[in-house]
Amino acid sequence: HDPYKILVSEVMLQQTQVPRVMEKFPSFLKRFPTVRALAAAPLNDVLREWQGMGYNRRGLYLKRAAEIIVAEYDGKVPQSPELLERLPGIGHYTARAICTFAFGHASSLIETNIRRVFIRHFFNDKETVRDEEILPLVKQTLPSKAKIRDWYWALMDYGSLAIPKGENPNKRSAHYVRQKPFEGSRRSVRALILRTLLAQPLTETKLITFVGKSAPKFSREEIKDIIREIKKE
């Protein structure tokens, strides 16, 4: 029920499989046990601890969110979805998941497993299903506030475990995007750049040369462009 721990877990679960989060979550909390500890920590320490999770900007956004929570909300995670969505890296689903699991709010949620359940049972004859069509049905199924956490846990488990193998109703979602391979992608170069800089400070010229040797399919100009992207964050 700890809002900070749920905030951390929900951000970690964005675009990362549960087994990987289960492995990283305890060590991250041991290093940064409270929102104040995370807010006060050097950014390098946070990004170093985040290594292995992928999408490193989430670690950056989580650190910035902690700083705002301490500065503007006296170290207490906001209970309003609208306030949560103002924090870096917190979108529509994550804000409502935090409100549901931390505070017991009866919010309507859609994530990949919930979407899979509703498309399978309510949209069998439709090829393209938008989340806006699913949300009213989710709202109609919500139980009392006292059981809201259990309901969503069961719904997510059902979507994850009970849908027959080989069947993926989410392919009929208007929001379905197939994840591109990590190896050889711009994301892999971003991760390499960050990992290199956390290990040793380098000038930009030396960094480009080092990264170019490990990612030879990327030109120096492409690597420079990725470095510019990182700097903007």
mmCIF file of C-alpha atoms in Angstrom:
data_model
loop_
_atom_site.group_PDB
_atom_site.id
_atom_site.type_symbol
_atom_site.label_atom_id
_atom_site.label_comp_id
_atom_site.label_asym_id
_atom_site.label_seq_id
_atom_site.Cartn_x
_atom_site.Cartn_y
_atom_site.Cartn_z
ATOM 1 C CA HIS A 1 0.000 0.000 0.000
ATOM 2 C CA ASP A 2 3.049 2.321 0.078
ATOM 3 C CA PRO A 3 2.384 5.005 -2.591
ATOM 4 C CA TYR A 4 6.099 5.555 -3.242
ATOM 5 C CA LYS A 5 6.784 1.856 -3.815
ATOM 6 C CA ILE A 6 3.777 1.619 -6.122
ATOM 7 C CA LEU A 7 4.973 4.700 -8.018
ATOM 8 C CA VAL A 8 8.368 3.055 -8.542
ATOM 9 C CA SER A 9 6.872 -0.274 -9.593
ATOM 10 C CA GLU A 10 4.420 1.276 -12.062
ATOM 11 C CA VAL A 11 7.153 3.325 -13.740
ATOM 12 C CA MET A 12 9.392 0.249 -13.905
ATOM 13 C CA LEU A 13 6.570 -1.783 -15.461
ATOM 14 C CA GLN A 14 6.242 0.639 -18.367
ATOM 15 C CA GLN A 15 7.560 -1.363 -21.362
ATOM 16 C CA THR A 16 9.379 -3.899 -19.147
ATOM 17 C CA GLN A 17 8.405 -7.493 -18.419
ATOM 18 C CA VAL A 18 7.324 -8.361 -14.863
ATOM 19 C CA PRO A 19 10.170 -10.873 -14.164
ATOM 20 C CA ARG A 20 12.789 -8.197 -14.915
ATOM 21 C CA VAL A 21 11.029 -5.703 -12.637
ATOM 22 C CA MET A 22 10.778 -8.284 -9.855
ATOM 23 C CA GLU A 23 14.537 -8.686 -10.045
ATOM 24 C CA LYS A 24 15.367 -4.960 -10.073
ATOM 25 C CA PHE A 25 12.656 -3.562 -7.786
ATOM 26 C CA PRO A 26 14.135 -4.767 -4.437
ATOM 27 C CA SER A 27 17.635 -3.439 -5.138
ATOM 28 C CA PHE A 28 16.290 -0.066 -6.285
ATOM 29 C CA LEU A 29 14.225 0.306 -3.103
ATOM 30 C CA LYS A 30 17.154 -0.754 -0.965
ATOM 31 C CA ARG A 31 19.241 1.992 -2.568
ATOM 32 C CA PHE A 32 16.423 4.605 -2.504
ATOM 33 C CA PRO A 33 13.955 3.501 0.216
ATOM 34 C CA THR A 34 11.843 6.687 0.276
ATOM 35 C CA VAL A 35 10.782 9.424 -2.101
ATOM 36 C CA ARG A 36 13.025 11.845 -0.198
ATOM 37 C CA ALA A 37 16.010 9.528 -0.594
ATOM 38 C CA LEU A 38 15.412 9.327 -4.345
ATOM 39 C CA ALA A 39 14.956 13.084 -4.658
ATOM 40 C CA ALA A 40 18.216 13.773 -2.793
ATOM 41 C CA ALA A 41 20.294 11.165 -4.646
ATOM 42 C CA PRO A 42 22.755 12.208 -7.384
ATOM 43 C CA LEU A 43 21.322 11.547 -10.839
ATOM 44 C CA ASN A 44 24.330 9.390 -11.756
ATOM 45 C CA ASP A 45 23.554 7.063 -8.839
ATOM 46 C CA VAL A 46 19.930 6.725 -9.940
ATOM 47 C CA LEU A 47 20.825 5.983 -13.564
ATOM 48 C CA ARG A 48 23.507 3.528 -12.470
ATOM 49 C CA GLU A 49 20.981 1.647 -10.343
ATOM 50 C CA TRP A 50 18.518 1.712 -13.250
ATOM 51 C CA GLN A 51 20.957 -0.066 -15.573
ATOM 52 C CA GLY A 52 19.488 -3.245 -17.053
ATOM 53 C CA MET A 53 15.914 -1.948 -17.044
ATOM 54 C CA GLY A 54 16.051 -0.290 -20.466
ATOM 55 C CA TYR A 55 14.408 3.001 -21.453
ATOM 56 C CA ASN A 56 16.760 4.869 -19.132
ATOM 57 C CA ARG A 57 14.818 8.111 -19.430
ATOM 58 C CA ARG A 58 12.263 6.480 -17.087
ATOM 59 C CA GLY A 59 14.898 6.532 -14.343
ATOM 60 C CA LEU A 60 15.536 10.190 -15.092
ATOM 61 C CA TYR A 61 11.811 11.015 -15.012
ATOM 62 C CA LEU A 62 11.311 9.051 -11.789
ATOM 63 C CA LYS A 63 14.098 11.034 -10.133
ATOM 64 C CA ARG A 64 12.566 14.328 -11.329
ATOM 65 C CA ALA A 65 9.114 13.234 -10.169
ATOM 66 C CA ALA A 66 10.519 12.519 -6.693
ATOM 67 C CA GLU A 67 12.061 15.985 -6.574
ATOM 68 C CA ILE A 68 8.704 17.587 -7.438
ATOM 69 C CA ILE A 69 6.835 15.460 -4.887
ATOM 70 C CA VAL A 70 9.250 16.572 -2.167
ATOM 71 C CA ALA A 71 9.260 20.241 -3.226
ATOM 72 C CA GLU A 72 5.544 20.698 -3.951
ATOM 73 C CA TYR A 73 3.724 17.969 -1.998
ATOM 74 C CA ASP A 74 5.812 17.668 1.187
ATOM 75 C CA GLY A 75 7.107 14.245 0.139
ATOM 76 C CA LYS A 76 3.634 12.720 -0.245
ATOM 77 C CA VAL A 77 2.592 11.135 -3.541
ATOM 78 C CA PRO A 78 -0.484 13.011 -4.845
ATOM 79 C CA GLN A 79 -3.783 11.119 -4.726
ATOM 80 C CA SER A 80 -5.268 12.863 -7.766
ATOM 81 C CA PRO A 81 -4.752 11.391 -11.267
ATOM 82 C CA GLU A 82 -4.675 14.916 -12.680
ATOM 83 C CA LEU A 83 -1.855 15.950 -10.338
ATOM 84 C CA LEU A 84 0.042 12.722 -10.968
ATOM 85 C CA GLU A 85 -0.132 13.266 -14.732
ATOM 86 C CA ARG A 86 1.745 16.536 -14.276
ATOM 87 C CA LEU A 87 4.775 14.584 -13.056
ATOM 88 C CA PRO A 88 7.464 13.584 -15.580
ATOM 89 C CA GLY A 89 6.954 10.120 -17.059
ATOM 90 C CA ILE A 90 3.454 9.648 -15.603
ATOM 91 C CA GLY A 91 0.730 9.116 -18.210
ATOM 92 C CA HIS A 92 -2.986 8.358 -18.102
ATOM 93 C CA TYR A 93 -2.680 4.681 -17.144
ATOM 94 C CA THR A 94 0.191 5.038 -14.651
ATOM 95 C CA ALA A 95 -1.564 7.880 -12.784
ATOM 96 C CA ARG A 96 -4.740 5.833 -12.363
ATOM 97 C CA ALA A 97 -2.875 2.650 -11.478
ATOM 98 C CA ILE A 98 -1.121 4.495 -8.655
ATOM 99 C CA CYS A 99 -4.455 5.899 -7.413
ATOM 100 C CA THR A 100 -6.039 2.445 -7.562
ATOM 101 C CA PHE A 101 -3.326 0.333 -5.966
ATOM 102 C CA ALA A 102 -1.999 2.897 -3.479
ATOM 103 C CA PHE A 103 -5.202 4.662 -2.459
ATOM 104 C CA GLY A 104 -8.041 2.311 -3.445
ATOM 105 C CA HIS A 105 -9.643 4.718 -5.921
ATOM 106 C CA ALA A 106 -12.119 3.124 -8.309
ATOM 107 C CA SER A 107 -10.419 4.349 -11.485
ATOM 108 C CA SER A 108 -10.970 2.827 -14.935
ATOM 109 C CA LEU A 109 -7.704 1.291 -16.155
ATOM 110 C CA ILE A 110 -6.535 -0.177 -19.431
ATOM 111 C CA GLU A 111 -3.217 -1.947 -19.839
ATOM 112 C CA THR A 112 -2.176 -4.770 -22.153
ATOM 113 C CA ASN A 113 -3.748 -7.661 -20.201
ATOM 114 C CA ILE A 114 -6.974 -5.817 -19.430
ATOM 115 C CA ARG A 115 -7.237 -4.800 -23.087
ATOM 116 C CA ARG A 116 -6.762 -8.435 -24.121
ATOM 117 C CA VAL A 117 -9.652 -9.604 -21.905
ATOM 118 C CA PHE A 118 -12.155 -7.000 -23.070
ATOM 119 C CA ILE A 119 -11.355 -7.309 -26.768
ATOM 120 C CA ARG A 120 -11.680 -11.088 -26.557
ATOM 121 C CA HIS A 121 -15.036 -11.071 -24.756
ATOM 122 C CA PHE A 122 -16.764 -7.960 -26.107
ATOM 123 C CA PHE A 123 -15.290 -7.245 -29.550
ATOM 124 C CA ASN A 124 -14.954 -10.638 -31.214
ATOM 125 C CA ASP A 125 -16.420 -9.405 -34.498
ATOM 126 C CA LYS A 126 -14.494 -6.136 -34.729
ATOM 127 C CA GLU A 127 -11.130 -5.775 -36.452
ATOM 128 C CA THR A 128 -10.021 -2.434 -34.963
ATOM 129 C CA VAL A 129 -10.873 -1.590 -31.354
ATOM 130 C CA ARG A 130 -10.023 1.711 -29.693
ATOM 131 C CA ASP A 131 -9.436 2.137 -25.960
ATOM 132 C CA GLU A 132 -12.228 4.726 -25.916
ATOM 133 C CA GLU A 133 -14.635 1.879 -26.715
ATOM 134 C CA ILE A 134 -13.236 -0.353 -23.966
ATOM 135 C CA LEU A 135 -13.150 2.183 -21.106
ATOM 136 C CA PRO A 136 -16.954 2.415 -20.606
ATOM 137 C CA LEU A 137 -17.096 -1.378 -20.282
ATOM 138 C CA VAL A 138 -14.247 -1.374 -17.779
ATOM 139 C CA LYS A 139 -16.132 1.241 -15.751
ATOM 140 C CA GLN A 140 -19.310 -0.864 -15.753
ATOM 141 C CA THR A 141 -17.465 -3.885 -14.333
ATOM 142 C CA LEU A 142 -15.827 -2.072 -11.403
ATOM 143 C CA PRO A 143 -16.672 -3.538 -7.980
ATOM 144 C CA SER A 144 -16.898 -1.648 -4.711
ATOM 145 C CA LYS A 145 -13.903 0.403 -3.623
ATOM 146 C CA ALA A 146 -13.015 -2.199 -0.987
ATOM 147 C CA LYS A 147 -12.408 -4.838 -3.679
ATOM 148 C CA ILE A 148 -10.936 -2.697 -6.442
ATOM 149 C CA ARG A 149 -7.332 -3.880 -6.003
ATOM 150 C CA ASP A 150 -8.335 -7.553 -5.988
ATOM 151 C CA TRP A 151 -10.491 -7.042 -9.087
ATOM 152 C CA TYR A 152 -7.669 -5.556 -11.119
ATOM 153 C CA TRP A 153 -5.161 -8.145 -9.925
ATOM 154 C CA ALA A 154 -7.554 -10.908 -11.008
ATOM 155 C CA LEU A 155 -8.322 -9.205 -14.325
ATOM 156 C CA MET A 156 -4.633 -8.774 -15.161
ATOM 157 C CA ASP A 157 -3.840 -12.368 -14.179
ATOM 158 C CA TYR A 158 -6.712 -13.612 -16.315
ATOM 159 C CA GLY A 159 -5.472 -11.631 -19.313
ATOM 160 C CA SER A 160 -1.921 -12.831 -18.772
ATOM 161 C CA LEU A 161 -2.509 -16.498 -17.956
ATOM 162 C CA ALA A 162 -5.905 -17.672 -19.180
ATOM 163 C CA ILE A 163 -6.073 -16.508 -22.812
ATOM 164 C CA PRO A 164 -5.180 -19.514 -25.028
ATOM 165 C CA LYS A 165 -1.603 -19.647 -26.286
ATOM 166 C CA GLY A 166 -1.208 -18.313 -29.784
ATOM 167 C CA GLU A 167 -4.235 -16.039 -29.466
ATOM 168 C CA ASN A 168 -3.531 -12.338 -29.074
ATOM 169 C CA PRO A 169 -6.673 -10.194 -29.234
ATOM 170 C CA ASN A 170 -4.480 -7.119 -28.730
ATOM 171 C CA LYS A 171 -3.455 -7.323 -32.388
ATOM 172 C CA ARG A 172 -6.939 -5.983 -33.112
ATOM 173 C CA SER A 173 -6.333 -2.962 -30.889
ATOM 174 C CA ALA A 174 -5.956 0.374 -32.693
ATOM 175 C CA HIS A 175 -3.084 1.025 -30.286
ATOM 176 C CA TYR A 176 -1.168 -2.198 -30.971
ATOM 177 C CA VAL A 177 2.509 -1.651 -31.779
ATOM 178 C CA ARG A 178 4.944 -4.513 -32.216
ATOM 179 C CA GLN A 179 8.105 -3.921 -30.207
ATOM 180 C CA LYS A 180 11.138 -3.556 -32.459
ATOM 181 C CA PRO A 181 14.275 -5.591 -31.622
ATOM 182 C CA PHE A 182 16.577 -3.888 -29.119
ATOM 183 C CA GLU A 183 19.876 -5.105 -30.553
ATOM 184 C CA GLY A 184 21.151 -2.809 -33.264
ATOM 185 C CA SER A 185 18.519 -0.152 -32.558
ATOM 186 C CA ARG A 186 18.936 3.498 -31.598
ATOM 187 C CA ARG A 187 17.783 2.466 -28.131
ATOM 188 C CA SER A 188 20.749 0.106 -27.851
ATOM 189 C CA VAL A 189 23.110 2.955 -28.773
ATOM 190 C CA ARG A 190 21.472 5.238 -26.202
ATOM 191 C CA ALA A 191 21.966 2.547 -23.571
ATOM 192 C CA LEU A 192 25.600 2.066 -24.612
ATOM 193 C CA ILE A 193 26.290 5.809 -24.387
ATOM 194 C CA LEU A 194 24.807 6.068 -20.914
ATOM 195 C CA ARG A 195 26.512 2.907 -19.686
ATOM 196 C CA THR A 196 29.866 4.178 -20.979
ATOM 197 C CA LEU A 197 29.526 7.604 -19.350
ATOM 198 C CA LEU A 198 28.463 6.121 -16.023
ATOM 199 C CA ALA A 199 31.601 3.964 -16.066
ATOM 200 C CA GLN A 200 34.031 6.732 -17.061
ATOM 201 C CA PRO A 201 33.808 10.405 -18.079
ATOM 202 C CA LEU A 202 34.785 10.956 -21.727
ATOM 203 C CA THR A 203 34.895 13.912 -24.065
ATOM 204 C CA GLU A 204 32.216 13.836 -26.743
ATOM 205 C CA THR A 205 34.810 13.065 -29.435
ATOM 206 C CA LYS A 206 36.199 10.089 -27.541
ATOM 207 C CA LEU A 207 32.674 8.913 -26.692
ATOM 208 C CA ILE A 208 31.646 8.974 -30.355
ATOM 209 C CA THR A 209 34.754 7.024 -31.336
ATOM 210 C CA PHE A 210 34.195 4.416 -28.607
ATOM 211 C CA VAL A 211 30.520 3.977 -29.421
ATOM 212 C CA GLY A 212 31.272 3.816 -33.156
ATOM 213 C CA LYS A 213 33.520 0.808 -32.601
ATOM 214 C CA SER A 214 30.794 -1.045 -30.686
ATOM 215 C CA ALA A 215 27.984 0.020 -33.036
ATOM 216 C CA PRO A 216 29.684 0.199 -36.450
ATOM 217 C CA LYS A 217 26.453 0.422 -38.445
ATOM 218 C CA PHE A 218 25.839 3.890 -36.960
ATOM 219 C CA SER A 219 27.715 6.812 -38.492
ATOM 220 C CA ARG A 220 29.429 9.464 -36.396
ATOM 221 C CA GLU A 221 26.670 11.915 -37.312
ATOM 222 C CA GLU A 222 23.973 9.468 -36.197
ATOM 223 C CA ILE A 223 25.772 8.953 -32.874
ATOM 224 C CA LYS A 224 26.071 12.730 -32.469
ATOM 225 C CA ASP A 225 22.333 13.023 -33.090
ATOM 226 C CA ILE A 226 21.586 10.442 -30.379
ATOM 227 C CA ILE A 227 23.873 12.304 -27.945
ATOM 228 C CA ARG A 228 21.953 15.523 -28.719
ATOM 229 C CA GLU A 229 18.687 13.710 -27.921
ATOM 230 C CA ILE A 230 20.058 12.602 -24.557
ATOM 231 C CA LYS A 231 21.313 16.097 -23.740
ATOM 232 C CA LYS A 232 17.839 17.566 -24.348
ATOM 233 C CA GLU A 233 16.395 15.320 -21.665
#
